[in-house]
């Protein structure tokens, strides 16, 4: 946590630092949780919201201050911590909820917060969903296959980047493979585009309609789509019928993007520019 604290302090003014340090000491010394709850809700009045990037993930100063307030007092009992988290979560506004969920990997006890993380995934607020899904180790560690798959599908539905989901390659599974192929075929039938990142999670293809679509996309698609088809066809080479010779003979050296992360990062940059 040292890098997080040092990055936070670099973005706080002198008066903000004084207030932050004072509140940390008060929370540590408090006999009950009143000081934590008061300080947690008062952050928005005392801390100017500034962007802070730590370990690839974008945070804001108010989020990190809230995280350190929660961690200020050492907890020896999981149930006590879960109860404290529940109280904070119930009364939180959207920014506070995002801070609570983004911080999941840093809590001393996390397994009992699975329901809250799942609740975040169901939120209609995309930033709350992304607080759980993006650059967060919690889903990889604790989500079962069904919840994980739902997270991937919703990411596609709301156009949230897949490359920033930790464990995206390690947690590929046959059920997700089937759902994504069905989803892709539905979009093909409706003449709708497919997010190129979808193919990253596909490991087994048995429907020739998909191979046919890959050839069309590789012939006429943009650089994102062509690069994705190049990567997935290379991985699926043994499954591709000889009749789809174009897919078997793609020159990967000529692709603009050579990894899934490169595709995802470039797609996200394009979204921001629109």
PDB file of C-alpha atoms in Angstrom:
ATOM      1  CA  UNK A   1       0.000   0.000   0.000  1.00  0.00           C
ATOM      2  CA  UNK A   2       3.021   2.319   0.223  1.00  0.00           C
ATOM      3  CA  UNK A   3       2.853   3.227  -3.469  1.00  0.00           C
ATOM      4  CA  UNK A   4      -0.841   4.061  -3.116  1.00  0.00           C
ATOM      5  CA  UNK A   5      -0.233   6.288  -0.115  1.00  0.00           C
ATOM      6  CA  UNK A   6       2.717   8.089  -1.690  1.00  0.00           C
ATOM      7  CA  UNK A   7       0.773   8.698  -4.912  1.00  0.00           C
ATOM      8  CA  UNK A   8      -2.189   9.984  -2.950  1.00  0.00           C
ATOM      9  CA  UNK A   9      -0.102  12.392  -0.877  1.00  0.00           C
ATOM     10  CA  UNK A  10       1.480  13.824  -4.033  1.00  0.00           C
ATOM     11  CA  UNK A  11      -1.973  14.922  -5.157  1.00  0.00           C
ATOM     12  CA  UNK A  12      -3.163  16.421  -1.870  1.00  0.00           C
ATOM     13  CA  UNK A  13      -2.690  20.057  -0.953  1.00  0.00           C
ATOM     14  CA  UNK A  14      -1.023  20.965   2.330  1.00  0.00           C
ATOM     15  CA  UNK A  15      -4.352  21.590   4.056  1.00  0.00           C
ATOM     16  CA  UNK A  16      -5.806  18.367   2.654  1.00  0.00           C
ATOM     17  CA  UNK A  17      -2.799  16.406   3.923  1.00  0.00           C
ATOM     18  CA  UNK A  18      -3.184  17.897   7.394  1.00  0.00           C
ATOM     19  CA  UNK A  19      -6.887  17.004   7.449  1.00  0.00           C
ATOM     20  CA  UNK A  20      -6.215  13.493   6.114  1.00  0.00           C
ATOM     21  CA  UNK A  21      -3.502  12.732   8.692  1.00  0.00           C
ATOM     22  CA  UNK A  22      -5.588  14.126  11.542  1.00  0.00           C
ATOM     23  CA  UNK A  23      -8.581  12.002  10.568  1.00  0.00           C
ATOM     24  CA  UNK A  24      -6.435   8.882  10.218  1.00  0.00           C
ATOM     25  CA  UNK A  25      -5.256   9.314  13.802  1.00  0.00           C
ATOM     26  CA  UNK A  26      -8.767   9.989  15.100  1.00  0.00           C
ATOM     27  CA  UNK A  27     -10.172   6.908  13.365  1.00  0.00           C
ATOM     28  CA  UNK A  28      -7.360   4.740  14.773  1.00  0.00           C
ATOM     29  CA  UNK A  29      -7.941   6.024  18.302  1.00  0.00           C
ATOM     30  CA  UNK A  30     -11.744   5.957  18.227  1.00  0.00           C
ATOM     31  CA  UNK A  31     -13.541   3.434  20.436  1.00  0.00           C
ATOM     32  CA  UNK A  32     -16.435   3.133  17.986  1.00  0.00           C
ATOM     33  CA  UNK A  33     -17.104   3.657  14.272  1.00  0.00           C
ATOM     34  CA  UNK A  34     -18.685   7.116  14.450  1.00  0.00           C
ATOM     35  CA  UNK A  35     -15.465   8.891  13.515  1.00  0.00           C
ATOM     36  CA  UNK A  36     -14.999   6.633  10.486  1.00  0.00           C
ATOM     37  CA  UNK A  37     -18.560   7.159   9.249  1.00  0.00           C
ATOM     38  CA  UNK A  38     -18.358  10.918   9.747  1.00  0.00           C
ATOM     39  CA  UNK A  39     -14.959  11.235   8.048  1.00  0.00           C
ATOM     40  CA  UNK A  40     -15.945   8.902   5.207  1.00  0.00           C
ATOM     41  CA  UNK A  41     -18.962  11.029   4.281  1.00  0.00           C
ATOM     42  CA  UNK A  42     -17.090  14.314   4.801  1.00  0.00           C
ATOM     43  CA  UNK A  43     -14.376  13.503   2.244  1.00  0.00           C
ATOM     44  CA  UNK A  44     -16.233  15.146  -0.641  1.00  0.00           C
ATOM     45  CA  UNK A  45     -16.176  18.477   1.208  1.00  0.00           C
ATOM     46  CA  UNK A  46     -12.532  18.339   2.210  1.00  0.00           C
ATOM     47  CA  UNK A  47     -10.716  16.630  -0.676  1.00  0.00           C
ATOM     48  CA  UNK A  48     -10.573  18.036  -4.196  1.00  0.00           C
ATOM     49  CA  UNK A  49     -11.255  15.258  -6.690  1.00  0.00           C
ATOM     50  CA  UNK A  50      -8.112  14.624  -8.761  1.00  0.00           C
ATOM     51  CA  UNK A  51      -7.113  11.684 -10.916  1.00  0.00           C
ATOM     52  CA  UNK A  52      -4.406   9.352  -9.590  1.00  0.00           C
ATOM     53  CA  UNK A  53      -3.035   6.394 -11.584  1.00  0.00           C
ATOM     54  CA  UNK A  54      -1.518   3.532  -9.597  1.00  0.00           C
ATOM     55  CA  UNK A  55      -0.586   0.153 -11.106  1.00  0.00           C
ATOM     56  CA  UNK A  56      -2.467   0.922 -14.352  1.00  0.00           C
ATOM     57  CA  UNK A  57      -5.715   1.671 -12.567  1.00  0.00           C
ATOM     58  CA  UNK A  58      -7.269   5.108 -12.494  1.00  0.00           C
ATOM     59  CA  UNK A  59      -8.294   6.280  -9.039  1.00  0.00           C
ATOM     60  CA  UNK A  60      -9.424   9.594  -7.654  1.00  0.00           C
ATOM     61  CA  UNK A  61      -8.041  11.242  -4.550  1.00  0.00           C
ATOM     62  CA  UNK A  62     -11.360  10.987  -2.697  1.00  0.00           C
ATOM     63  CA  UNK A  63     -11.523   7.236  -3.383  1.00  0.00           C
ATOM     64  CA  UNK A  64      -8.044   6.609  -2.004  1.00  0.00           C
ATOM     65  CA  UNK A  65      -8.694   8.748   1.062  1.00  0.00           C
ATOM     66  CA  UNK A  66     -11.803   6.665   1.786  1.00  0.00           C
ATOM     67  CA  UNK A  67      -9.830   3.446   1.311  1.00  0.00           C
ATOM     68  CA  UNK A  68      -7.190   4.525   3.837  1.00  0.00           C
ATOM     69  CA  UNK A  69      -9.866   5.606   6.303  1.00  0.00           C
ATOM     70  CA  UNK A  70     -11.366   2.098   6.143  1.00  0.00           C
ATOM     71  CA  UNK A  71      -7.941   0.519   6.662  1.00  0.00           C
ATOM     72  CA  UNK A  72      -6.870   2.952   9.396  1.00  0.00           C
ATOM     73  CA  UNK A  73      -8.039   0.771  12.259  1.00  0.00           C
ATOM     74  CA  UNK A  74      -6.823  -2.811  12.325  1.00  0.00           C
ATOM     75  CA  UNK A  75      -9.639  -5.352  12.457  1.00  0.00           C
ATOM     76  CA  UNK A  76      -9.139  -8.775  14.020  1.00  0.00           C
ATOM     77  CA  UNK A  77     -12.626 -10.116  13.432  1.00  0.00           C
ATOM     78  CA  UNK A  78     -14.045 -10.687   9.916  1.00  0.00           C
ATOM     79  CA  UNK A  79     -17.667 -10.296  11.008  1.00  0.00           C
ATOM     80  CA  UNK A  80     -16.951  -6.922  12.612  1.00  0.00           C
ATOM     81  CA  UNK A  81     -15.336  -5.741   9.401  1.00  0.00           C
ATOM     82  CA  UNK A  82     -18.191  -7.034   7.230  1.00  0.00           C
ATOM     83  CA  UNK A  83     -20.725  -5.248   9.426  1.00  0.00           C
ATOM     84  CA  UNK A  84     -18.759  -2.013   9.163  1.00  0.00           C
ATOM     85  CA  UNK A  85     -18.598  -2.368   5.380  1.00  0.00           C
ATOM     86  CA  UNK A  86     -22.336  -3.069   5.205  1.00  0.00           C
ATOM     87  CA  UNK A  87     -23.142   0.109   7.139  1.00  0.00           C
ATOM     88  CA  UNK A  88     -20.934   2.183   4.851  1.00  0.00           C
ATOM     89  CA  UNK A  89     -22.365   0.578   1.729  1.00  0.00           C
ATOM     90  CA  UNK A  90     -26.022   1.016   2.695  1.00  0.00           C
ATOM     91  CA  UNK A  91     -25.637   4.764   3.245  1.00  0.00           C
ATOM     92  CA  UNK A  92     -23.232   5.425   0.362  1.00  0.00           C
ATOM     93  CA  UNK A  93     -23.892   7.589  -2.670  1.00  0.00           C
ATOM     94  CA  UNK A  94     -22.661   6.445  -6.094  1.00  0.00           C
ATOM     95  CA  UNK A  95     -19.129   7.853  -5.699  1.00  0.00           C
ATOM     96  CA  UNK A  96     -18.787   6.271  -2.267  1.00  0.00           C
ATOM     97  CA  UNK A  97     -20.088   2.934  -3.597  1.00  0.00           C
ATOM     98  CA  UNK A  98     -17.515   3.039  -6.375  1.00  0.00           C
ATOM     99  CA  UNK A  99     -14.742   3.682  -3.847  1.00  0.00           C
ATOM    100  CA  UNK A 100     -15.918   0.805  -1.643  1.00  0.00           C
ATOM    101  CA  UNK A 101     -16.039  -1.660  -4.551  1.00  0.00           C
ATOM    102  CA  UNK A 102     -12.793  -0.593  -6.216  1.00  0.00           C
ATOM    103  CA  UNK A 103     -11.082  -1.172  -2.877  1.00  0.00           C
ATOM    104  CA  UNK A 104     -12.228  -4.797  -2.496  1.00  0.00           C
ATOM    105  CA  UNK A 105      -8.769  -6.364  -3.048  1.00  0.00           C
ATOM    106  CA  UNK A 106      -7.222  -4.297  -0.247  1.00  0.00           C
ATOM    107  CA  UNK A 107      -9.517  -5.187   2.626  1.00  0.00           C
ATOM    108  CA  UNK A 108      -8.244  -7.505   5.371  1.00  0.00           C
ATOM    109  CA  UNK A 109     -11.285  -9.745   4.869  1.00  0.00           C
ATOM    110  CA  UNK A 110     -12.952 -10.069   1.478  1.00  0.00           C
ATOM    111  CA  UNK A 111     -14.576 -13.458   1.026  1.00  0.00           C
ATOM    112  CA  UNK A 112     -17.706 -12.368   2.891  1.00  0.00           C
ATOM    113  CA  UNK A 113     -18.189  -9.434   0.517  1.00  0.00           C
ATOM    114  CA  UNK A 114     -19.064 -11.603  -2.472  1.00  0.00           C
ATOM    115  CA  UNK A 115     -22.735 -10.575  -2.386  1.00  0.00           C
ATOM    116  CA  UNK A 116     -21.806  -6.892  -2.432  1.00  0.00           C
ATOM    117  CA  UNK A 117     -19.492  -7.414  -5.394  1.00  0.00           C
ATOM    118  CA  UNK A 118     -22.255  -9.298  -7.227  1.00  0.00           C
ATOM    119  CA  UNK A 119     -24.642  -6.466  -6.396  1.00  0.00           C
ATOM    120  CA  UNK A 120     -22.200  -4.069  -8.019  1.00  0.00           C
ATOM    121  CA  UNK A 121     -22.274  -6.129 -11.206  1.00  0.00           C
ATOM    122  CA  UNK A 122     -26.063  -5.839 -11.357  1.00  0.00           C
ATOM    123  CA  UNK A 123     -26.004  -2.060 -11.040  1.00  0.00           C
ATOM    124  CA  UNK A 124     -27.408   0.037 -13.869  1.00  0.00           C
ATOM    125  CA  UNK A 125     -24.653   2.573 -13.203  1.00  0.00           C
ATOM    126  CA  UNK A 126     -21.795   1.600 -15.510  1.00  0.00           C
ATOM    127  CA  UNK A 127     -19.106   3.123 -13.262  1.00  0.00           C
ATOM    128  CA  UNK A 128     -20.298   0.989 -10.335  1.00  0.00           C
ATOM    129  CA  UNK A 129     -20.154  -2.108 -12.558  1.00  0.00           C
ATOM    130  CA  UNK A 130     -16.662  -1.145 -13.731  1.00  0.00           C
ATOM    131  CA  UNK A 131     -15.523  -0.621 -10.139  1.00  0.00           C
ATOM    132  CA  UNK A 132     -15.888  -4.387  -9.701  1.00  0.00           C
ATOM    133  CA  UNK A 133     -14.954  -5.550 -13.199  1.00  0.00           C
ATOM    134  CA  UNK A 134     -11.975  -3.421 -14.224  1.00  0.00           C
ATOM    135  CA  UNK A 135      -8.447  -3.886 -12.846  1.00  0.00           C
ATOM    136  CA  UNK A 136      -9.908  -5.586  -9.786  1.00  0.00           C
ATOM    137  CA  UNK A 137      -8.456  -8.898  -8.552  1.00  0.00           C
ATOM    138  CA  UNK A 138     -11.598  -9.781  -6.604  1.00  0.00           C
ATOM    139  CA  UNK A 139     -13.624 -11.373  -9.470  1.00  0.00           C
ATOM    140  CA  UNK A 140     -10.766 -13.657 -10.499  1.00  0.00           C
ATOM    141  CA  UNK A 141     -10.296 -14.865  -6.925  1.00  0.00           C
ATOM    142  CA  UNK A 142     -13.875 -15.228  -5.738  1.00  0.00           C
ATOM    143  CA  UNK A 143     -16.423 -15.315  -8.577  1.00  0.00           C
ATOM    144  CA  UNK A 144     -17.777 -18.706  -9.534  1.00  0.00           C
ATOM    145  CA  UNK A 145     -18.017 -19.564 -13.213  1.00  0.00           C
ATOM    146  CA  UNK A 146     -21.609 -18.381 -13.598  1.00  0.00           C
ATOM    147  CA  UNK A 147     -20.992 -14.954 -12.048  1.00  0.00           C
ATOM    148  CA  UNK A 148     -17.760 -14.562 -13.995  1.00  0.00           C
ATOM    149  CA  UNK A 149     -19.512 -15.336 -17.273  1.00  0.00           C
ATOM    150  CA  UNK A 150     -22.282 -12.853 -16.505  1.00  0.00           C
ATOM    151  CA  UNK A 151     -19.647 -10.190 -15.906  1.00  0.00           C
ATOM    152  CA  UNK A 152     -18.017 -10.854 -19.280  1.00  0.00           C
ATOM    153  CA  UNK A 153     -21.342 -10.767 -21.126  1.00  0.00           C
ATOM    154  CA  UNK A 154     -22.425  -7.543 -19.447  1.00  0.00           C
ATOM    155  CA  UNK A 155     -19.051  -5.998 -20.287  1.00  0.00           C
ATOM    156  CA  UNK A 156     -19.806  -6.680 -23.942  1.00  0.00           C
ATOM    157  CA  UNK A 157     -23.376  -5.381 -23.655  1.00  0.00           C
ATOM    158  CA  UNK A 158     -22.284  -2.038 -22.180  1.00  0.00           C
ATOM    159  CA  UNK A 159     -19.087  -1.802 -24.257  1.00  0.00           C
ATOM    160  CA  UNK A 160     -16.774  -2.028 -21.266  1.00  0.00           C
ATOM    161  CA  UNK A 161     -13.199  -3.099 -22.142  1.00  0.00           C
ATOM    162  CA  UNK A 162     -12.325  -6.761 -21.650  1.00  0.00           C
ATOM    163  CA  UNK A 163      -8.542  -6.351 -21.675  1.00  0.00           C
ATOM    164  CA  UNK A 164      -8.694  -4.626 -18.284  1.00  0.00           C
ATOM    165  CA  UNK A 165     -10.447  -7.568 -16.605  1.00  0.00           C
ATOM    166  CA  UNK A 166      -7.878  -9.387 -14.483  1.00  0.00           C
ATOM    167  CA  UNK A 167      -7.929 -13.117 -15.262  1.00  0.00           C
ATOM    168  CA  UNK A 168      -9.647 -12.711 -18.639  1.00  0.00           C
ATOM    169  CA  UNK A 169      -7.494 -15.447 -20.217  1.00  0.00           C
ATOM    170  CA  UNK A 170      -7.068 -17.718 -17.204  1.00  0.00           C
ATOM    171  CA  UNK A 171     -10.808 -18.010 -16.552  1.00  0.00           C
ATOM    172  CA  UNK A 172     -11.952 -18.893 -20.071  1.00  0.00           C
ATOM    173  CA  UNK A 173     -14.409 -21.780 -19.879  1.00  0.00           C
ATOM    174  CA  UNK A 174     -16.644 -23.894 -22.098  1.00  0.00           C
ATOM    175  CA  UNK A 175     -19.928 -22.357 -20.916  1.00  0.00           C
ATOM    176  CA  UNK A 176     -18.639 -18.873 -21.651  1.00  0.00           C
ATOM    177  CA  UNK A 177     -17.347 -20.106 -24.997  1.00  0.00           C
ATOM    178  CA  UNK A 178     -20.818 -21.406 -25.899  1.00  0.00           C
ATOM    179  CA  UNK A 179     -22.602 -18.238 -24.761  1.00  0.00           C
ATOM    180  CA  UNK A 180     -20.246 -15.990 -26.696  1.00  0.00           C
ATOM    181  CA  UNK A 181     -20.539 -18.044 -29.874  1.00  0.00           C
ATOM    182  CA  UNK A 182     -24.354 -17.944 -29.592  1.00  0.00           C
ATOM    183  CA  UNK A 183     -24.212 -14.201 -28.990  1.00  0.00           C
ATOM    184  CA  UNK A 184     -21.915 -13.715 -31.980  1.00  0.00           C
ATOM    185  CA  UNK A 185     -24.211 -15.759 -34.237  1.00  0.00           C
ATOM    186  CA  UNK A 186     -27.218 -13.691 -33.126  1.00  0.00           C
ATOM    187  CA  UNK A 187     -25.412 -10.504 -34.079  1.00  0.00           C
ATOM    188  CA  UNK A 188     -24.254 -11.999 -37.366  1.00  0.00           C
ATOM    189  CA  UNK A 189     -27.856 -12.965 -38.198  1.00  0.00           C
ATOM    190  CA  UNK A 190     -28.986  -9.425 -37.392  1.00  0.00           C
ATOM    191  CA  UNK A 191     -26.159  -7.917 -39.490  1.00  0.00           C
ATOM    192  CA  UNK A 192     -24.748  -6.222 -36.413  1.00  0.00           C
ATOM    193  CA  UNK A 193     -21.099  -5.668 -35.587  1.00  0.00           C
ATOM    194  CA  UNK A 194     -19.228  -7.719 -32.983  1.00  0.00           C
ATOM    195  CA  UNK A 195     -16.798  -6.272 -30.461  1.00  0.00           C
ATOM    196  CA  UNK A 196     -13.424  -7.714 -31.576  1.00  0.00           C
ATOM    197  CA  UNK A 197     -12.481  -8.386 -27.941  1.00  0.00           C
ATOM    198  CA  UNK A 198     -15.232 -11.028 -27.746  1.00  0.00           C
ATOM    199  CA  UNK A 199     -13.057 -13.524 -29.617  1.00  0.00           C
ATOM    200  CA  UNK A 200     -10.418 -13.363 -26.895  1.00  0.00           C
ATOM    201  CA  UNK A 201     -12.637 -15.529 -24.669  1.00  0.00           C
ATOM    202  CA  UNK A 202     -13.487 -18.097 -27.357  1.00  0.00           C
ATOM    203  CA  UNK A 203     -11.454 -21.301 -27.286  1.00  0.00           C
ATOM    204  CA  UNK A 204     -13.570 -23.766 -29.250  1.00  0.00           C
ATOM    205  CA  UNK A 205     -15.490 -23.091 -32.459  1.00  0.00           C
ATOM    206  CA  UNK A 206     -17.643 -25.728 -34.135  1.00  0.00           C
ATOM    207  CA  UNK A 207     -20.017 -23.650 -36.283  1.00  0.00           C
ATOM    208  CA  UNK A 208     -18.893 -22.946 -39.842  1.00  0.00           C
ATOM    209  CA  UNK A 209     -20.979 -19.761 -39.877  1.00  0.00           C
ATOM    210  CA  UNK A 210     -18.429 -18.244 -37.535  1.00  0.00           C
ATOM    211  CA  UNK A 211     -15.517 -19.237 -39.781  1.00  0.00           C
ATOM    212  CA  UNK A 212     -17.373 -17.725 -42.731  1.00  0.00           C
ATOM    213  CA  UNK A 213     -17.915 -14.501 -40.787  1.00  0.00           C
ATOM    214  CA  UNK A 214     -14.237 -14.393 -39.837  1.00  0.00           C
ATOM    215  CA  UNK A 215     -13.277 -14.493 -43.513  1.00  0.00           C
ATOM    216  CA  UNK A 216     -15.687 -11.658 -44.340  1.00  0.00           C
ATOM    217  CA  UNK A 217     -14.405  -9.545 -41.483  1.00  0.00           C
ATOM    218  CA  UNK A 218     -10.782 -10.209 -42.328  1.00  0.00           C
ATOM    219  CA  UNK A 219     -11.432  -9.159 -45.929  1.00  0.00           C
ATOM    220  CA  UNK A 220     -13.492  -6.052 -45.198  1.00  0.00           C
ATOM    221  CA  UNK A 221     -13.079  -5.180 -41.514  1.00  0.00           C
ATOM    222  CA  UNK A 222     -11.102  -2.480 -39.747  1.00  0.00           C
ATOM    223  CA  UNK A 223      -7.676  -2.961 -38.169  1.00  0.00           C
ATOM    224  CA  UNK A 224      -9.176  -3.975 -34.807  1.00  0.00           C
ATOM    225  CA  UNK A 225     -11.329  -6.666 -36.393  1.00  0.00           C
ATOM    226  CA  UNK A 226      -8.615  -7.973 -38.705  1.00  0.00           C
ATOM    227  CA  UNK A 227      -6.118  -8.226 -35.863  1.00  0.00           C
ATOM    228  CA  UNK A 228      -8.651 -10.044 -33.663  1.00  0.00           C
ATOM    229  CA  UNK A 229      -9.445 -12.516 -36.451  1.00  0.00           C
ATOM    230  CA  UNK A 230      -5.734 -13.052 -36.960  1.00  0.00           C
ATOM    231  CA  UNK A 231      -5.207 -13.851 -33.281  1.00  0.00           C
ATOM    232  CA  UNK A 232      -8.231 -16.140 -32.883  1.00  0.00           C
ATOM    233  CA  UNK A 233      -7.591 -17.991 -36.160  1.00  0.00           C
ATOM    234  CA  UNK A 234      -4.019 -18.659 -35.079  1.00  0.00           C
ATOM    235  CA  UNK A 235      -5.268 -20.112 -31.795  1.00  0.00           C
ATOM    236  CA  UNK A 236      -8.033 -22.102 -33.534  1.00  0.00           C
ATOM    237  CA  UNK A 237      -5.940 -23.301 -36.460  1.00  0.00           C
ATOM    238  CA  UNK A 238      -6.600 -27.008 -35.861  1.00  0.00           C
ATOM    239  CA  UNK A 239     -10.381 -26.444 -35.759  1.00  0.00           C
ATOM    240  CA  UNK A 240     -10.605 -24.473 -39.001  1.00  0.00           C
ATOM    241  CA  UNK A 241     -11.810 -26.457 -41.996  1.00  0.00           C
ATOM    242  CA  UNK A 242      -9.386 -26.569 -44.971  1.00  0.00           C
ATOM    243  CA  UNK A 243     -12.096 -24.885 -47.052  1.00  0.00           C
ATOM    244  CA  UNK A 244     -11.416 -21.669 -45.129  1.00  0.00           C
ATOM    245  CA  UNK A 245      -7.907 -21.318 -46.495  1.00  0.00           C
ATOM    246  CA  UNK A 246      -7.794 -17.550 -45.979  1.00  0.00           C
ATOM    247  CA  UNK A 247      -7.917 -18.042 -42.207  1.00  0.00           C
ATOM    248  CA  UNK A 248      -5.181 -20.660 -42.295  1.00  0.00           C
ATOM    249  CA  UNK A 249      -2.837 -18.422 -44.258  1.00  0.00           C
ATOM    250  CA  UNK A 250      -3.106 -15.098 -42.454  1.00  0.00           C
ATOM    251  CA  UNK A 251       0.223 -13.273 -42.310  1.00  0.00           C
ATOM    252  CA  UNK A 252       0.362 -12.241 -38.674  1.00  0.00           C
ATOM    253  CA  UNK A 253       3.382 -10.022 -39.264  1.00  0.00           C
ATOM    254  CA  UNK A 254       1.140  -7.679 -41.265  1.00  0.00           C
ATOM    255  CA  UNK A 255      -1.457  -7.235 -38.527  1.00  0.00           C
ATOM    256  CA  UNK A 256      -1.545  -3.802 -36.900  1.00  0.00           C
ATOM    257  CA  UNK A 257      -2.137  -5.188 -33.402  1.00  0.00           C
ATOM    258  CA  UNK A 258      -0.263  -8.281 -32.255  1.00  0.00           C
ATOM    259  CA  UNK A 259      -1.833  -8.941 -28.840  1.00  0.00           C
ATOM    260  CA  UNK A 260      -5.309  -8.850 -27.331  1.00  0.00           C
ATOM    261  CA  UNK A 261      -4.227  -6.149 -24.905  1.00  0.00           C
ATOM    262  CA  UNK A 262      -3.093  -3.944 -27.793  1.00  0.00           C
ATOM    263  CA  UNK A 263      -6.506  -4.343 -29.420  1.00  0.00           C
ATOM    264  CA  UNK A 264      -8.342  -3.589 -26.183  1.00  0.00           C
ATOM    265  CA  UNK A 265      -6.239  -0.539 -25.338  1.00  0.00           C
ATOM    266  CA  UNK A 266      -6.602   0.906 -28.849  1.00  0.00           C
ATOM    267  CA  UNK A 267     -10.359   0.313 -28.833  1.00  0.00           C
ATOM    268  CA  UNK A 268     -10.699   2.065 -25.490  1.00  0.00           C
ATOM    269  CA  UNK A 269      -8.683   5.019 -26.755  1.00  0.00           C
ATOM    270  CA  UNK A 270     -10.956   5.274 -29.787  1.00  0.00           C
ATOM    271  CA  UNK A 271     -14.061   5.213 -27.547  1.00  0.00           C
ATOM    272  CA  UNK A 272     -12.696   8.123 -25.527  1.00  0.00           C
ATOM    273  CA  UNK A 273     -12.061  10.139 -28.680  1.00  0.00           C
ATOM    274  CA  UNK A 274     -15.618   9.729 -29.994  1.00  0.00           C
TER     275      UNK A 274
END
